[in-house]
Structures are given as C-alpha cells and as structure tokens.
Amino acid sequence: MGVSAITQHQDKKKHKEIEEEKMKNETMRSFVRNKAVLGTIDMQVAAAEGTWAYHVAKHHQSFASTDCASSLFKVLFPASDVAKKYGCAQDKTAAIIKGVNSIVAKRDFNY
C-alpha cells in the first residue's frame, strides 16, 4: 500500500465522475470580484461572507439555511453598508467552503 494504491483508488469510476462534475460546475471565480476593483466596503463584505461560510461549516449547518441570511442581516443591521451589500446564499457559501477546503488540502497534503 502506497503510491500505487492511491493511484489505483483515484482512477476508480466514482472519482472520474466527480472530476467530470467539477468541470461542469461554476468555479469560485464566478462568485468573486476582481481584486483590482475591490474597495474597502467590498473587502469587508467578502470578509463577512467568508466568516459566515466558516460558521456554517464549523457548526455543520445546511447550505440551505444560508438562503435567508442576507435578508436577516439587512433587518438586524439596517445601518450597515456591509449588511446592505451582503449576498451569500447556499451556492456562494458552498463555493467558498469547497474552495477554501481544496486550497488547504492542496497546501497541506501536496495534492
């Protein structure tokens, strides 16, 4: 068991299907604005969305539970410019979580 076992495992049909599915789905780039045009408020919104995604993952909440967060934050914090621009429902939350996890996995496991 070693490199050969891992190689054989990742060549299985299920992994091939997952890779094909990844190619069909939207990437993080479709949810993230160009850094060159981000202002301070945009960075604060991005930080809030990333923090919320982390909270969802940490507490094992469903992605569907994030759909009402934007509306809720606008009601709870009506004077907040961040809350006004916040928009992180289930698709974006999932993309943030999956994107961050894949970056960490690549870094930590040389994947």
GROMACS .gro file of C-alpha atoms in nm:
model
  111
    1MET     CA    1   0.000   0.000   0.000
    2GLY     CA    2   0.140   0.331  -0.100
    3VAL     CA    3   0.152   0.548  -0.408
    4SER     CA    4   0.026   0.263  -0.625
    5ALA     CA    5  -0.280   0.209  -0.403
    6ILE     CA    6  -0.364   0.579  -0.407
    7THR     CA    7  -0.322   0.597  -0.784
    8GLN     CA    8  -0.547   0.294  -0.836
    9HIS     CA    9  -0.804   0.438  -0.596
   10GLN     CA   10  -0.824   0.775  -0.768
   11ASP     CA   11  -0.858   0.605  -1.107
   12LYS     CA   12  -1.187   0.445  -1.000
   13LYS     CA   13  -1.508   0.534  -1.180
   14LYS     CA   14  -1.651   0.736  -0.889
   15HIS     CA   15  -1.351   0.971  -0.880
   16LYS     CA   16  -1.362   1.016  -1.257
   17GLU     CA   17  -1.731   1.110  -1.233
   18ILE     CA   18  -1.656   1.362  -0.958
   19GLU     CA   19  -1.383   1.523  -1.168
   20GLU     CA   20  -1.619   1.544  -1.467
   21GLU     CA   21  -1.886   1.702  -1.246
   22LYS     CA   22  -1.636   1.959  -1.118
   23MET     CA   23  -1.568   2.068  -1.475
   24LYS     CA   24  -1.941   2.130  -1.532
   25ASN     CA   25  -1.993   2.338  -1.218
   26GLU     CA   26  -1.916   2.702  -1.159
   27THR     CA   27  -1.583   2.787  -1.004
   28MET     CA   28  -1.506   3.029  -0.722
   29ARG     CA   29  -1.406   3.287  -0.984
   30SER     CA   30  -1.769   3.328  -1.084
   31PHE     CA   31  -1.855   3.441  -0.730
   32VAL     CA   32  -1.551   3.657  -0.651
   33ARG     CA   33  -1.495   4.004  -0.787
   34ASN     CA   34  -1.167   4.119  -0.937
   35LYS     CA   35  -0.935   4.231  -0.655
   36ALA     CA   36  -0.830   4.535  -0.857
   37VAL     CA   37  -1.180   4.682  -0.831
   38LEU     CA   38  -1.249   4.592  -0.470
   39GLY     CA   39  -1.294   4.885  -0.236
   40THR     CA   40  -1.279   4.880   0.141
   41ILE     CA   41  -1.650   4.803   0.173
   42ASP     CA   42  -1.619   4.520  -0.080
   43MET     CA   43  -1.336   4.369   0.122
   44GLN     CA   44  -1.547   4.394   0.437
   45VAL     CA   45  -1.837   4.223   0.259
   46ALA     CA   46  -1.603   3.948   0.134
   47ALA     CA   47  -1.469   3.905   0.487
   48ALA     CA   48  -1.823   3.883   0.626
   49GLU     CA   49  -1.923   3.626   0.364
   50GLY     CA   50  -1.611   3.420   0.433
   51THR     CA   51  -1.672   3.438   0.807
   52TRP     CA   52  -2.033   3.329   0.763
   53ALA     CA   53  -1.925   3.037   0.541
   54TYR     CA   54  -1.676   2.931   0.808
   55HIS     CA   55  -1.951   2.948   1.073
   56VAL     CA   56  -2.181   2.732   0.860
   57ALA     CA   57  -1.910   2.469   0.808
   58LYS     CA   58  -1.793   2.472   1.170
   59HIS     CA   59  -2.143   2.417   1.306
   60HIS     CA   60  -2.248   2.167   1.036
   61GLN     CA   61  -2.538   2.381   0.919
   62SER     CA   62  -2.706   2.303   0.589
   63PHE     CA   63  -2.624   2.525   0.295
   64ALA     CA   64  -2.998   2.584   0.253
   65SER     CA   65  -3.002   2.757   0.593
   66THR     CA   66  -2.791   3.037   0.446
   67ASP     CA   67  -3.055   3.143   0.193
   68CYS     CA   68  -3.229   3.379   0.434
   69ALA     CA   69  -2.911   3.521   0.591
   70SER     CA   70  -2.887   3.818   0.352
   71SER     CA   71  -3.239   3.933   0.433
   72LEU     CA   72  -3.191   3.865   0.802
   73PHE     CA   73  -2.868   4.067   0.824
   74LYS     CA   74  -3.032   4.361   0.643
   75VAL     CA   75  -3.313   4.362   0.902
   76LEU     CA   76  -3.083   4.314   1.201
   77PHE     CA   77  -2.828   4.575   1.088
   78PRO     CA   78  -3.017   4.832   0.876
   79ALA     CA   79  -2.745   5.097   0.906
   80SER     CA   80  -2.466   4.863   0.799
   81ASP     CA   81  -2.324   4.909   0.449
   82VAL     CA   82  -2.179   4.558   0.476
   83ALA     CA   83  -2.523   4.410   0.551
   84LYS     CA   84  -2.673   4.605   0.259
   85LYS     CA   85  -2.423   4.450   0.015
   86TYR     CA   86  -2.403   4.106   0.178
   87GLY     CA   87  -2.517   3.829  -0.056
   88CYS     CA   88  -2.405   3.483   0.044
   89ALA     CA   89  -2.678   3.223  -0.009
   90GLN     CA   90  -2.624   2.849  -0.035
   91ASP     CA   91  -2.441   2.835  -0.371
   92LYS     CA   92  -2.188   3.101  -0.281
   93THR     CA   93  -2.143   2.963   0.073
   94ALA     CA   94  -2.079   2.615  -0.068
   95ALA     CA   95  -1.832   2.755  -0.321
   96ILE     CA   96  -1.641   2.942  -0.051
   97ILE     CA   97  -1.625   2.637   0.175
   98LYS     CA   98  -1.527   2.399  -0.104
   99GLY     CA   99  -1.279   2.647  -0.248
  100VAL     CA  100  -1.106   2.708   0.085
  101ASN     CA  101  -1.101   2.338   0.170
  102SER     CA  102  -0.942   2.248  -0.162
  103ILE     CA  103  -0.674   2.513  -0.119
  104VAL     CA  104  -0.591   2.388   0.231
  105ALA     CA  105  -0.586   2.025   0.111
  106LYS     CA  106  -0.351   2.111  -0.175
  107ARG     CA  107  -0.123   2.304   0.058
  108ASP     CA  108  -0.120   2.056   0.346
  109PHE     CA  109  -0.120   1.731   0.152
  110ASN     CA  110   0.069   1.833  -0.163
  111TYR     CA  111  -0.240   1.725  -0.357
   0.00000   0.00000   0.00000
